[in-house]
Coordinates of C-alpha atoms in Angstrom, one line a residue:
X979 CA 52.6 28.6 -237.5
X980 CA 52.6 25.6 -235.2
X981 CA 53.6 22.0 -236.1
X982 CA 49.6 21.5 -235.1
X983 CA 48.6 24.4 -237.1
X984 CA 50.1 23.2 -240.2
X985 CA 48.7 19.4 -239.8
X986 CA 45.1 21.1 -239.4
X987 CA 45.8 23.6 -242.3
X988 CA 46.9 20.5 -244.9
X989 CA 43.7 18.3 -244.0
X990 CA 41.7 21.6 -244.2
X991 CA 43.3 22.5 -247.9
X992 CA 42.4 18.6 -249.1
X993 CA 38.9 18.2 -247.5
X994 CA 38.0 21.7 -249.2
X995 CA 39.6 20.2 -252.5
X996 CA 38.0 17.1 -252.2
X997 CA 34.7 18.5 -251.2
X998 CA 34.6 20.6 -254.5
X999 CA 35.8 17.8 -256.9
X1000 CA 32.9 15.4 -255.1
X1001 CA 30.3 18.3 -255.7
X1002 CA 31.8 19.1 -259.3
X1003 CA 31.5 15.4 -260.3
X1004 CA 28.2 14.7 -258.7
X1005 CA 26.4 17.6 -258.8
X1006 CA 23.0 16.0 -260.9
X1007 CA 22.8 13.3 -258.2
X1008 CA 23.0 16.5 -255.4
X1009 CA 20.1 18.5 -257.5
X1010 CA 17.9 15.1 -257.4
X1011 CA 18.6 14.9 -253.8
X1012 CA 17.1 18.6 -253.0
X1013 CA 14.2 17.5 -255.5
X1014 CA 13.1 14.6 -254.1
X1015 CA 13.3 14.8 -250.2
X1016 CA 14.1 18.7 -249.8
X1017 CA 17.1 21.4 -248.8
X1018 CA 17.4 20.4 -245.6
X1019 CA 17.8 16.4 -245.4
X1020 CA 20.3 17.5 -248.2
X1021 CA 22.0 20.2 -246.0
X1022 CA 22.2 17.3 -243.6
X1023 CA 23.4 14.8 -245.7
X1024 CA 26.3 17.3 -246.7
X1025 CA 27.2 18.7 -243.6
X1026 CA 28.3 15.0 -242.3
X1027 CA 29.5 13.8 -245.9
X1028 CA 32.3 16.8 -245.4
X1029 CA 32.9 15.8 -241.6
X1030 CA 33.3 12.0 -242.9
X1031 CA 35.7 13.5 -245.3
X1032 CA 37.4 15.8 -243.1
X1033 CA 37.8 12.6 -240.6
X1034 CA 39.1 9.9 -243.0
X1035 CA 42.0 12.8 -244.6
X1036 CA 42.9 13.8 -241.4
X1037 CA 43.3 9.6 -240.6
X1038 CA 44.9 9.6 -244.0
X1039 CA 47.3 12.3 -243.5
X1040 CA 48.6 11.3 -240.0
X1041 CA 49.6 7.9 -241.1
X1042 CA 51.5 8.9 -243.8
X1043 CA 53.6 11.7 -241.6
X1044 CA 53.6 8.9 -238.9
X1045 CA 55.3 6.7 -241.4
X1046 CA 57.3 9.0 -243.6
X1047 CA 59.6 11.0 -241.4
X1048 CA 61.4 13.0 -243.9
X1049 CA 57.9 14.3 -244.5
X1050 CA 57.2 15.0 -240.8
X1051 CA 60.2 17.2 -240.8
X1052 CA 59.4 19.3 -243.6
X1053 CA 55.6 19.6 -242.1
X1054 CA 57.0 20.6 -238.7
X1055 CA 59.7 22.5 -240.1
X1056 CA 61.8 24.0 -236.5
X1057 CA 59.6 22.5 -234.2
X1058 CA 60.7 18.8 -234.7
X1059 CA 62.4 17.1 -233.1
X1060 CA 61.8 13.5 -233.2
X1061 CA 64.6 10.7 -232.8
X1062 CA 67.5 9.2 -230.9
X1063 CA 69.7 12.3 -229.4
X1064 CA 73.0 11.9 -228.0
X1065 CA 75.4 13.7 -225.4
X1066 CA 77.1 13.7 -222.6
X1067 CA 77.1 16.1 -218.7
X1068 CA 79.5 16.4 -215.8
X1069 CA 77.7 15.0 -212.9
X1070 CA 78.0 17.3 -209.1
X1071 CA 81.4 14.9 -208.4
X1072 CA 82.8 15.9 -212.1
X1073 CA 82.0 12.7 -213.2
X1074 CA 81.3 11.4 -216.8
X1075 CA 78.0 10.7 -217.3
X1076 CA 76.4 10.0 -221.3
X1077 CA 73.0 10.8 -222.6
X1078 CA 70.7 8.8 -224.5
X1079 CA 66.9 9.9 -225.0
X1080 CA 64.3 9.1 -227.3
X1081 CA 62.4 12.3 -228.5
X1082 CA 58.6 10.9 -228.9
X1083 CA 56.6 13.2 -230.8
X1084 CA 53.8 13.9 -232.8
X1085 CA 51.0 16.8 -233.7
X1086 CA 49.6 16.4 -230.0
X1087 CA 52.8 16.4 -228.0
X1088 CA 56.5 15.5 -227.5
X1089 CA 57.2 12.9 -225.2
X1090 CA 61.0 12.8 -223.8
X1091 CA 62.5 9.5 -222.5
X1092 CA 66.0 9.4 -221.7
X1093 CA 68.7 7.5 -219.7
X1094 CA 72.1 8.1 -218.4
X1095 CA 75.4 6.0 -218.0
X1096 CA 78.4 6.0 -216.5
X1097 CA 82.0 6.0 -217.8
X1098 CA 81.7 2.1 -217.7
X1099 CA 78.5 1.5 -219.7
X1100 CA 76.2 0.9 -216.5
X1101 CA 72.9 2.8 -216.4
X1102 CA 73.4 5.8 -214.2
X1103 CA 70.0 7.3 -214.4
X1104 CA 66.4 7.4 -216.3
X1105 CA 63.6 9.7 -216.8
X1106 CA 60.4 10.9 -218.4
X1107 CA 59.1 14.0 -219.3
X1108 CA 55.6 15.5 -217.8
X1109 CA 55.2 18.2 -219.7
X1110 CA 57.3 19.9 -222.9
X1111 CA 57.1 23.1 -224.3
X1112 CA 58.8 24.1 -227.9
X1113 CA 59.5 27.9 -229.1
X1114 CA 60.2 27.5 -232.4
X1115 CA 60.4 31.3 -232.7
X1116 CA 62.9 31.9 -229.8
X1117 CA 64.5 28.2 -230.5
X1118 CA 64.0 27.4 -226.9
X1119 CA 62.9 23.7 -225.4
X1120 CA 62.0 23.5 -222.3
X1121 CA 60.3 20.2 -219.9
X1122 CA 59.8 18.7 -216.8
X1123 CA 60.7 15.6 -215.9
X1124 CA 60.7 12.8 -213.1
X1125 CA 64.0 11.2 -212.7
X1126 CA 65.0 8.0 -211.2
X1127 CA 68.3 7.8 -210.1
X1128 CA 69.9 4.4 -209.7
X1129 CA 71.5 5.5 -206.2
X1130 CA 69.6 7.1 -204.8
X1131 CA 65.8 5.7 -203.7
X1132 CA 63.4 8.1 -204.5
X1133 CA 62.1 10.1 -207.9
X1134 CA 63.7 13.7 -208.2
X1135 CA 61.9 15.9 -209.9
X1136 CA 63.9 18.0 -212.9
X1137 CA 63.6 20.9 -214.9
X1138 CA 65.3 21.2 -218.0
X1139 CA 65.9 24.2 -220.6
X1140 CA 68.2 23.8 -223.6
X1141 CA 68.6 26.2 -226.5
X1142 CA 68.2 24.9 -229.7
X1143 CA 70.8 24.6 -232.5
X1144 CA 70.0 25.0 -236.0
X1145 CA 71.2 26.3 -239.5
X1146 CA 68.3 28.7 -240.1
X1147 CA 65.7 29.5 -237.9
X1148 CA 63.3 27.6 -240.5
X1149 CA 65.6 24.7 -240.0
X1150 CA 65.1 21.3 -238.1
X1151 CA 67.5 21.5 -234.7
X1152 CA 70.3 19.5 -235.0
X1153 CA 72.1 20.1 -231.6
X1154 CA 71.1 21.2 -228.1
X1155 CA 72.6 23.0 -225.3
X1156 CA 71.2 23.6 -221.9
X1157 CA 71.1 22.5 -218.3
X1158 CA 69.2 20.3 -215.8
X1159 CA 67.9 21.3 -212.3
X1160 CA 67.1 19.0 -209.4
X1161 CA 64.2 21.3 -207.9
X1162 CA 65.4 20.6 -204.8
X1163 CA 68.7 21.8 -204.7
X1164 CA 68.9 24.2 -207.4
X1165 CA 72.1 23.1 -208.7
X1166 CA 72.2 23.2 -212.6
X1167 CA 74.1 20.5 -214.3
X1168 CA 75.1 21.9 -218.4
X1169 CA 74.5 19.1 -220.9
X1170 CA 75.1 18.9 -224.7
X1171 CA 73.3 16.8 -227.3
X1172 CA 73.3 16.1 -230.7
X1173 CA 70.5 14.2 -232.9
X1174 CA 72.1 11.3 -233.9
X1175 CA 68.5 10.4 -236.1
X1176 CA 65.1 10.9 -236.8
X1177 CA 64.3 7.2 -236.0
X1178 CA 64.0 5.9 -232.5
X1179 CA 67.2 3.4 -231.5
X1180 CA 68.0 1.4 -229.1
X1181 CA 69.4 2.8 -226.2
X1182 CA 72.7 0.6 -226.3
X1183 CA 73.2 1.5 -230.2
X1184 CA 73.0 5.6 -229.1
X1185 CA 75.4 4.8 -225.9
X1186 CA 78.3 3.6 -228.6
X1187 CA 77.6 7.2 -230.4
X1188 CA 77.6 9.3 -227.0
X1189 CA 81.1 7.9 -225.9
X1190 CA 82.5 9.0 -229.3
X1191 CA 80.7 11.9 -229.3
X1192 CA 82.5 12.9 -225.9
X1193 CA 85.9 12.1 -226.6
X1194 CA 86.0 14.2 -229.3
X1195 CA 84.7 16.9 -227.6
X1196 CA 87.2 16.6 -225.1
X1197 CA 90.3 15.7 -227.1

């Protein structure tokens, strides 16, 4: 099951649970109600009492999981993703280049937006994705993106595949591995990432992490 699947099957669980502690607890007030104006005004009357209740708990429930990421995770179980992540890719001159991206996401969606910077700290390149898919089964992401390159002057269009790294296929990826292709020249470019964390932070505070991250990786 789904990341979606799961939200809609816990706000399902408590509207049926609430439902039958509301009709437990007010049940002589219900059989009044059918005596005095009839089975279907009360019908009625129930069918949008349990939507009301279905709304607010699903309100309720996406707050708290907006809120409490720890929670999120275990919700979402392999299909989140949600943070700062980290990394680093050889440019088409062999050239350094690090990664920062925020991964936006939530029951409806990921949103991925992510910059690029040379050896030197200045912003190389920046993008955001138009569409993202996640295979939590196969551990595969996969988006498009448009990119803006600081040299160049117009918006190249990207698609990106990475496999996902994780302890257990029930886990939460911790690492990515994949490649980026300019869809007009077809050249793939390999990047790595890591999730540095769950929260969203500044671009400049991930940069810091990404250079470390590289020169370990090639000391």
């Amino acid at each position: 099951m789904d990341a979606a699947g799961r939200f809609y099957l816990i706000v399902s669980t408590l509207t049926v649970v609430a439902m039958y502690a509301m009709i437990i607890h007010f049940v002589p007030w219900i059989l009044h109600a059918v005596g005095a104006f009839g089975s279907i005004p009360s019908l009625v009357a129930t069918v949008l009492g349990s939507l009301g209740v279905y709304k607010l708990i699903a309100w309720g429930v996406r707050l708290i999981l907006g809120k409490w990421l720890w929670l999120r995770a275990r919700v979402s179980g392999p299909s989140f993703l949600h943070g700062t992540w980290i990394g680093y890719f050889r440019g088409r001159n062999n050239d350094l280049r690090y990664v920062v991206e925020h991964f936006e996401q939530d029951f409806d969606g990921l949103v991925i937006r992510g910059q690029s910077f040379t050896e030197d700290g200045r912003e190389h390149a920046h993008w955001t994705s138009t569409s993202a898919t996640i295979d939590p089964r196969s551990g595969v992401l996969s988006y498009l993106s448009g990119c803006d390159i600081m040299t160049r002057n117009v918006t190249v269009q990207s698609v990106c595949v990475f496999q996902i790294k994780r302890d257990d296929k029930s886990d939460c990826a911790h690492g990515i591995t994949g490649y980026a292709v300019d869809v007009n020249d077809g050249i793939r470019i390999a990047v790595t990432e890591k999730k540095l964390d769950k929260r969203l932070l500044s671009f400049s505070e991930g940069l810091v992490e990404a250079k470390e991250m590289a020169a370990n990786a090639n000391a």
